[in-house]
CSV table of C-alpha atoms and ligand atoms in Angstrom, one decimal:
chain,number,residue,atom,x,y,z
A,1,UNK,CA,10.4,52.3,-90.7
A,2,UNK,CA,13.4,52.6,-92.6
A,3,UNK,CA,17.0,51.5,-92.1
A,4,UNK,CA,20.0,53.4,-93.0
A,5,UNK,CA,19.7,51.7,-96.5
A,6,UNK,CA,16.4,52.1,-97.5
A,7,UNK,CA,15.0,49.2,-96.6
A,8,UNK,CA,11.4,49.5,-94.8
A,9,UNK,CA,12.0,47.0,-91.7
A,10,UNK,CA,8.5,45.3,-90.7
A,11,UNK,CA,9.6,41.8,-89.9
A,12,UNK,CA,10.7,40.7,-86.1
A,13,UNK,CA,11.9,36.9,-85.4
A,14,UNK,CA,12.4,36.1,-81.6
A,15,UNK,CA,13.7,33.7,-80.1
A,16,UNK,CA,11.6,33.1,-77.2
A,17,UNK,CA,14.4,30.2,-75.9
A,18,UNK,CA,17.7,28.4,-76.3
A,19,UNK,CA,16.3,25.4,-74.6
A,20,UNK,CA,15.5,22.6,-77.3
A,21,UNK,CA,15.0,18.7,-77.0
A,22,UNK,CA,16.7,17.8,-80.8
A,23,UNK,CA,20.3,18.1,-81.4
A,24,UNK,CA,20.3,19.1,-85.3
A,25,UNK,CA,24.4,18.3,-86.3
A,26,UNK,CA,24.3,21.3,-88.2
A,27,UNK,CA,22.7,23.1,-85.5
A,28,UNK,CA,23.5,23.1,-81.8
A,29,UNK,CA,26.1,25.0,-80.5
A,30,UNK,CA,28.1,23.3,-77.8
A,31,UNK,CA,28.7,26.5,-75.8
A,32,UNK,CA,27.4,26.4,-72.3
A,33,UNK,CA,23.9,28.9,-71.9
A,34,UNK,CA,22.7,30.6,-68.9
A,35,UNK,CA,18.8,30.2,-69.4
A,36,UNK,CA,17.4,34.4,-69.2
A,37,UNK,CA,14.7,33.6,-71.1
A,38,UNK,CA,12.6,37.2,-71.3
A,39,UNK,CA,9.6,36.4,-69.8
A,40,UNK,CA,5.8,36.8,-71.9
A,41,UNK,CA,5.4,40.0,-69.9
A,42,UNK,CA,8.3,41.8,-71.3
A,43,UNK,CA,7.9,40.2,-74.4
A,44,UNK,CA,4.8,41.8,-74.7
A,45,UNK,CA,6.3,45.2,-74.0
A,46,UNK,CA,9.7,44.6,-76.4
A,47,UNK,CA,6.8,43.7,-79.5
A,48,UNK,CA,4.6,46.8,-78.4
A,49,UNK,CA,7.7,49.2,-78.6
A,50,UNK,CA,8.0,47.2,-81.9
A,51,UNK,CA,5.1,48.1,-83.1
A,52,UNK,CA,6.0,51.6,-82.8
A,53,UNK,CA,8.9,51.4,-84.8
A,54,UNK,CA,6.5,49.9,-87.7
A,55,UNK,CA,6.7,46.3,-87.1
A,56,UNK,CA,3.9,44.5,-88.7
A,57,UNK,CA,4.7,40.4,-89.0
A,58,UNK,CA,6.3,38.7,-85.4
A,59,UNK,CA,7.8,35.3,-86.3
A,60,UNK,CA,8.2,33.1,-82.3
A,61,UNK,CA,11.6,31.2,-82.9
A,62,UNK,CA,14.3,30.0,-80.9
A,63,UNK,CA,15.8,27.0,-79.8
A,64,UNK,CA,12.3,25.4,-79.5
A,65,UNK,CA,9.6,27.8,-79.1
A,66,UNK,CA,7.4,25.0,-77.7
A,67,UNK,CA,9.7,24.0,-75.0
A,68,UNK,CA,7.9,27.0,-73.5
A,69,UNK,CA,5.1,25.7,-71.6
A,70,UNK,CA,3.5,29.4,-72.0
A,71,UNK,CA,4.2,29.9,-75.6
A,72,UNK,CA,0.0,29.9,-76.4
A,73,UNK,CA,0.0,33.0,-74.0
A,74,UNK,CA,3.1,34.8,-75.1
A,75,UNK,CA,1.1,34.4,-78.4
A,76,UNK,CA,-2.4,35.8,-77.4
A,77,UNK,CA,-0.5,38.9,-76.2
A,78,UNK,CA,1.4,39.6,-79.3
A,79,UNK,CA,-0.9,39.3,-81.6
A,80,UNK,CA,-3.1,41.3,-79.1
A,81,UNK,CA,-0.6,44.0,-80.0
A,82,UNK,CA,-1.6,46.7,-81.3
A,83,UNK,CA,-0.1,47.4,-85.3
A,84,UNK,CA,0.9,43.5,-85.1
A,85,UNK,CA,-0.8,41.8,-88.6
A,86,UNK,CA,0.6,38.2,-87.9
A,87,UNK,CA,2.0,36.4,-86.1
A,88,UNK,CA,3.7,33.1,-86.9
A,89,UNK,CA,6.1,29.8,-86.0
A,90,UNK,CA,8.7,27.8,-86.7
A,91,UNK,CA,9.7,25.2,-84.2
A,92,UNK,CA,10.2,21.1,-84.8
A,93,UNK,CA,6.8,19.9,-84.7
A,94,UNK,CA,8.0,17.5,-81.9
A,95,UNK,CA,4.9,19.3,-79.4
A,96,UNK,CA,3.1,20.6,-82.4
A,97,UNK,CA,0.2,17.9,-81.2
A,98,UNK,CA,0.1,18.9,-77.9
A,99,UNK,CA,0.2,23.2,-78.9
A,100,UNK,CA,-1.4,23.8,-82.2
A,101,UNK,CA,-4.8,23.9,-81.1
A,102,UNK,CA,-3.9,26.9,-78.7
A,103,UNK,CA,-1.5,28.3,-80.7
A,104,UNK,CA,-4.4,29.0,-83.4
A,105,UNK,CA,-6.6,30.4,-80.9
A,106,UNK,CA,-4.2,32.5,-79.7
A,107,UNK,CA,-3.5,34.1,-82.9
A,108,UNK,CA,-0.7,32.4,-85.1
A,109,UNK,CA,-2.0,32.0,-88.6
A,110,UNK,CA,1.2,30.0,-89.7
A,111,UNK,CA,3.6,27.3,-88.6
A,112,UNK,CA,6.8,26.5,-90.6
A,113,UNK,CA,7.7,22.8,-89.1
A,114,UNK,CA,11.7,22.0,-90.0
A,115,UNK,CA,12.0,18.4,-91.0
A,116,UNK,CA,15.2,16.7,-93.2
A,117,UNK,CA,13.8,13.5,-93.6
A,118,UNK,CA,10.8,11.1,-93.6
A,119,UNK,CA,13.2,8.3,-92.7
A,120,UNK,CA,12.5,7.6,-89.0
A,121,UNK,CA,16.4,6.2,-88.6
A,122,UNK,CA,18.0,9.0,-90.3
A,123,UNK,CA,15.9,11.7,-88.7
A,124,UNK,CA,17.2,9.8,-85.3
A,125,UNK,CA,21.0,10.3,-86.6
A,126,UNK,CA,20.2,14.0,-87.8
A,127,UNK,CA,18.2,14.8,-84.8
A,128,UNK,CA,19.6,13.0,-81.9
A,129,UNK,CA,16.0,11.8,-81.1
A,130,UNK,CA,13.5,9.1,-82.2
A,131,UNK,CA,10.7,11.0,-82.9
A,132,UNK,CA,9.9,11.5,-86.5
A,133,UNK,CA,6.6,10.0,-85.6
A,134,UNK,CA,5.4,13.1,-83.2
A,135,UNK,CA,6.5,15.8,-85.8
A,136,UNK,CA,4.1,13.6,-88.4
A,137,UNK,CA,1.5,13.4,-85.5
A,138,UNK,CA,2.0,17.2,-85.3
A,139,UNK,CA,1.7,18.9,-88.5
A,140,UNK,CA,-1.6,16.5,-88.8
A,141,UNK,CA,-3.2,18.4,-86.0
A,142,UNK,CA,-2.2,21.4,-87.2
A,143,UNK,CA,-4.1,21.1,-90.5
A,144,UNK,CA,-6.6,19.4,-88.4
A,145,UNK,CA,-6.6,22.9,-86.4
A,146,UNK,CA,-6.8,24.6,-89.4
A,147,UNK,CA,-3.6,26.3,-89.6
A,148,UNK,CA,-4.0,26.4,-93.4
A,149,UNK,CA,-0.8,28.2,-94.0
A,150,UNK,CA,2.1,25.2,-93.0
A,151,UNK,CA,5.6,25.0,-94.7
A,152,UNK,CA,8.0,22.5,-94.3
A,153,UNK,CA,11.6,23.7,-94.0
A,154,UNK,CA,14.5,20.6,-95.2
A,155,UNK,CA,18.5,21.4,-95.3
A,156,UNK,CA,19.8,18.7,-97.4
A,157,UNK,CA,23.7,17.6,-96.9
A,158,UNK,CA,25.1,16.0,-98.9
A,159,UNK,CA,25.6,12.3,-98.2
A,160,UNK,CA,23.4,12.4,-95.2
A,161,UNK,CA,19.6,13.1,-96.3
A,162,UNK,CA,20.4,14.4,-100.4
A,163,UNK,CA,18.5,11.5,-101.4
A,164,UNK,CA,15.3,12.6,-99.5
A,165,UNK,CA,14.6,15.5,-101.8
A,166,UNK,CA,12.4,13.9,-103.9
A,167,UNK,CA,10.3,12.3,-100.5
A,168,UNK,CA,10.2,15.6,-99.4
A,169,UNK,CA,8.9,17.5,-102.7
A,170,UNK,CA,6.1,15.0,-102.8
A,171,UNK,CA,4.7,16.3,-99.5
A,172,UNK,CA,3.7,19.0,-101.1
A,173,UNK,CA,1.6,17.2,-104.1
A,174,UNK,CA,-1.6,16.0,-102.9
A,175,UNK,CA,-1.3,18.3,-99.7
A,176,UNK,CA,-1.7,22.0,-99.4
A,177,UNK,CA,1.9,22.6,-98.2
A,178,UNK,CA,4.9,24.1,-99.2
A,179,UNK,CA,8.0,22.6,-99.0
A,180,UNK,CA,11.5,24.5,-99.0
A,181,UNK,CA,14.5,23.8,-99.0
A,182,UNK,CA,17.5,26.0,-97.1
A,183,UNK,CA,20.8,26.1,-97.8
A,184,UNK,CA,23.2,24.8,-95.1
A,185,UNK,CA,24.7,27.8,-93.9
A,186,UNK,CA,28.3,27.5,-92.2
A,187,UNK,CA,28.3,25.9,-88.6
A,188,UNK,CA,31.7,24.7,-87.7
A,189,UNK,CA,35.4,26.8,-88.7
A,190,UNK,CA,36.7,23.6,-90.5
A,191,UNK,CA,35.9,24.5,-94.2
A,192,UNK,CA,34.1,21.1,-93.8
A,193,UNK,CA,30.7,22.0,-94.3
A,194,UNK,CA,31.1,24.1,-97.7
A,195,UNK,CA,31.5,20.2,-99.5
A,196,UNK,CA,27.5,19.2,-97.4
A,197,UNK,CA,26.2,22.7,-98.9
A,198,UNK,CA,23.4,21.7,-101.6
A,199,UNK,CA,22.1,24.6,-103.8
A,200,UNK,CA,19.0,25.5,-104.6
A,201,UNK,CA,20.1,25.6,-108.1
A,202,UNK,CA,21.4,21.4,-107.9
A,203,UNK,CA,18.1,20.1,-106.7
A,204,UNK,CA,16.0,22.3,-109.3
A,205,UNK,CA,18.3,20.3,-112.0
A,206,UNK,CA,17.7,17.2,-110.5
A,207,UNK,CA,14.0,18.1,-110.3
A,208,UNK,CA,13.6,19.6,-114.3
A,209,UNK,CA,9.2,19.5,-113.7
A,210,UNK,CA,9.7,21.9,-111.0
A,211,UNK,CA,8.4,25.2,-112.7
A,212,UNK,CA,8.6,29.2,-111.5
A,213,UNK,CA,5.2,30.1,-109.5
A,214,UNK,CA,5.0,34.2,-109.6
A,215,UNK,CA,4.3,35.9,-106.2
A,216,UNK,CA,3.5,39.2,-106.6
A,217,UNK,CA,3.7,40.4,-102.2
A,218,UNK,CA,4.0,42.6,-99.8
A,219,UNK,CA,6.9,43.9,-97.9
A,220,UNK,CA,6.2,42.4,-94.8
A,221,UNK,CA,4.9,39.6,-96.3
A,222,UNK,CA,7.9,39.4,-98.6
A,223,UNK,CA,10.3,36.1,-98.4
A,224,UNK,CA,13.4,35.4,-99.3
A,225,UNK,CA,11.8,31.9,-100.6
A,226,UNK,CA,11.4,31.3,-104.2
A,227,UNK,CA,8.7,29.5,-105.2
A,228,UNK,CA,8.5,26.7,-108.2
A,229,UNK,CA,4.9,24.0,-108.7
A,230,UNK,CA,4.2,20.7,-110.5
A,231,UNK,CA,1.5,20.1,-112.4
A,232,UNK,CA,-0.9,18.4,-110.4
A,233,UNK,CA,0.9,19.9,-106.8
A,234,UNK,CA,-1.5,21.5,-104.2
A,235,UNK,CA,1.3,22.9,-102.6
A,236,UNK,CA,4.7,24.6,-103.8
A,237,UNK,CA,8.6,23.9,-103.5
A,238,UNK,CA,10.6,26.9,-102.2
A,239,UNK,CA,14.8,27.5,-102.3
A,240,UNK,CA,16.0,29.5,-99.7
A,241,UNK,CA,19.5,30.1,-100.8
A,242,UNK,CA,21.6,32.1,-97.7
A,243,UNK,CA,25.1,31.0,-99.9
A,244,UNK,CA,24.6,31.1,-103.3
A,245,UNK,CA,21.4,34.2,-103.5
A,246,UNK,CA,22.5,36.9,-101.2
A,247,UNK,CA,18.9,38.4,-100.2
A,248,UNK,CA,20.3,41.4,-97.9
A,249,UNK,CA,19.8,44.9,-100.1
A,250,UNK,CA,15.4,42.5,-99.6
A,251,UNK,CA,16.0,42.1,-95.9
A,252,UNK,CA,12.9,43.6,-94.0
A,253,UNK,CA,14.0,41.6,-90.6
A,254,UNK,CA,15.4,42.6,-87.3
A,255,UNK,CA,15.6,39.7,-84.6
A,256,UNK,CA,15.7,39.7,-80.6
A,257,UNK,CA,17.1,36.8,-79.0
A,258,UNK,CA,15.6,35.4,-75.9
A,259,UNK,CA,17.9,36.5,-73.2
A,260,UNK,CA,16.6,40.2,-74.6
A,261,UNK,CA,19.4,41.2,-77.1
A,262,UNK,CA,18.7,42.9,-80.4
A,263,UNK,CA,20.4,41.4,-83.4
A,264,UNK,CA,19.7,43.4,-86.0
A,265,UNK,CA,21.8,41.1,-88.6
A,266,UNK,CA,21.9,37.0,-88.5
A,267,UNK,CA,25.2,37.2,-90.6
A,268,UNK,CA,27.1,39.4,-88.0
A,269,UNK,CA,27.8,38.7,-84.2
A,270,UNK,CA,26.9,42.9,-83.3
A,271,UNK,CA,24.2,42.7,-80.0
A,272,UNK,CA,22.2,45.4,-78.4
A,273,UNK,CA,21.2,44.6,-75.0
A,274,UNK,CA,18.0,46.0,-73.9
A,275,UNK,CA,16.7,44.3,-70.9
A,276,UNK,CA,17.3,46.9,-68.6
A,277,UNK,CA,15.3,49.7,-70.3
A,278,UNK,CA,12.0,46.6,-71.2
A,279,UNK,CA,10.1,48.8,-69.1
A,280,UNK,CA,11.2,52.4,-70.1
A,281,UNK,CA,9.1,52.8,-73.4
A,282,UNK,CA,10.1,55.8,-74.2
A,283,UNK,CA,13.7,54.8,-74.3
A,284,UNK,CA,13.1,51.5,-75.4
A,285,UNK,CA,11.1,52.5,-78.6
A,286,UNK,CA,14.7,54.3,-78.9
A,287,UNK,CA,17.0,52.0,-79.0
A,288,UNK,CA,14.8,49.8,-80.9
A,289,UNK,CA,14.8,52.2,-84.0
A,290,UNK,CA,19.0,52.9,-83.0
A,291,UNK,CA,19.8,49.1,-83.5
A,292,UNK,CA,17.1,49.5,-86.8
A,293,UNK,CA,19.1,51.9,-88.5
A,294,UNK,CA,22.8,50.1,-87.3
A,295,UNK,CA,21.6,47.2,-89.9
A,296,UNK,CA,24.5,46.4,-91.7
A,297,UNK,CA,24.0,46.7,-95.4
A,298,UNK,CA,24.7,43.3,-95.8
A,299,UNK,CA,26.9,39.9,-94.7
A,300,UNK,CA,28.9,37.3,-95.8
A,301,UNK,CA,29.0,33.7,-94.8
A,302,UNK,CA,32.7,33.5,-95.9
A,303,UNK,CA,33.7,34.0,-92.6
A,304,UNK,CA,33.1,31.0,-91.3
A,305,UNK,CA,32.2,29.9,-87.9
A,306,UNK,CA,33.6,33.4,-86.5
A,307,UNK,CA,31.2,35.5,-85.6
A,308,UNK,CA,28.5,32.8,-86.4
A,309,UNK,CA,26.7,31.5,-83.1
A,310,UNK,CA,24.9,27.9,-83.8
A,311,UNK,CA,21.2,28.8,-85.1
A,312,UNK,CA,19.4,27.3,-82.0
A,313,UNK,CA,20.7,30.9,-80.3
A,314,UNK,CA,19.5,32.7,-82.8
A,315,UNK,CA,16.4,31.5,-83.7
A,316,UNK,CA,16.7,30.9,-87.5
B,401,SAM,N1,13.4,24.8,-83.6
B,401,SAM,C1,12.7,25.0,-84.8
B,401,SAM,C2,12.9,24.7,-85.3
B,401,SAM,O1,13.1,23.6,-85.9
B,401,SAM,O2,12.5,25.3,-86.5
B,401,SAM,C3,13.4,27.1,-84.6
B,401,SAM,C4,14.5,27.0,-84.6
B,401,SAM,S1,15.9,26.4,-85.5
B,401,SAM,C5,17.2,27.1,-85.3
B,401,SAM,C6,15.0,27.3,-87.2
B,401,SAM,C7,15.2,26.6,-88.2
B,401,SAM,O3,17.0,27.0,-88.7
B,401,SAM,C8,16.0,25.0,-88.6
B,401,SAM,O4,14.8,25.1,-89.9
B,401,SAM,C9,16.7,24.9,-88.9
B,401,SAM,O5,16.9,23.8,-90.5
B,401,SAM,C10,17.5,26.0,-89.5
B,401,SAM,N2,19.2,26.0,-89.1
B,401,SAM,C11,20.0,25.4,-88.3
B,401,SAM,N3,20.9,25.6,-88.4
B,401,SAM,C12,21.2,25.8,-89.7
B,401,SAM,C13,21.9,26.0,-90.5
B,401,SAM,N4,23.1,25.4,-90.4
B,401,SAM,N5,22.1,25.9,-91.9
B,401,SAM,C14,20.3,26.2,-92.6
B,401,SAM,N6,19.6,26.1,-91.9
B,401,SAM,C15,20.2,25.6,-90.2
């Protein structure tokens, strides 16, 4: 359906848990949270109601979605829902080796893996976990299982891993993998993080051999990333610039948090609790339509941390 500003909302980002084994320095919100995760059957009902509102694409995220041992069951229930044409997942990759085959068999067609460095020590420093090898194994397993749409998402932080840009870019040279750089979004209220942001244009200036790729995509498939490639590369390099380029006028998304709250906009803290009406299909569809209509025209991250929770809760 179309929201109050004429945007067609077709893409649901569904956080299935707040739990995550990593403590990424820019992500983890330290606030205590009480686990109250939606069950697989509740998720199915919510997705069915969203499909009735015109949602065609679902992304499973978190927290870390692979912390849910029933993730393949959740994926299967969603991919079998009438109206859902595409199911994708975002993961840190740590447990991907174990789940890749099951996810593929349950209808997940594309996987985004978050990876900010290829250096073991740096990985440990950025995430609090000595598990870079598990992530690389997971990527390989996903390729072997025939998940053909693999993308690496990287956040560069000045002075921490910005010197890794080229190594990460080169992952797209010999493999059909897209590597995408996401601008660091605010994660503390000290104002400190502004100095740490590496903007997309800064990376492009450093690598002038990257040339833009023309894309023609449907609304549901529309990506917030701008893609580039280079001679001899099999994959592409993408830039997601939430700080330097606002893409609110093109937003086609709505979010569900792991406890059943609807979040109409990533950059605003408005949440709508639908947990107690999940079993009433008609009421649920009505509430979801209202939530879609309440999407704000746009947002600004310039408010800093106020109103902005760590993406571990919201699902990035
Ligand atoms: N656990 C999964 C993962 O690691 O991909 C899914 C959740 S994670 C919150 C999703 C994405 O959000 C990751 O790619 C992460 O790098 C990104 N992210 C988290 N905090 C961010 C921030 N402050 N700025 C930019 N990206 C952020």
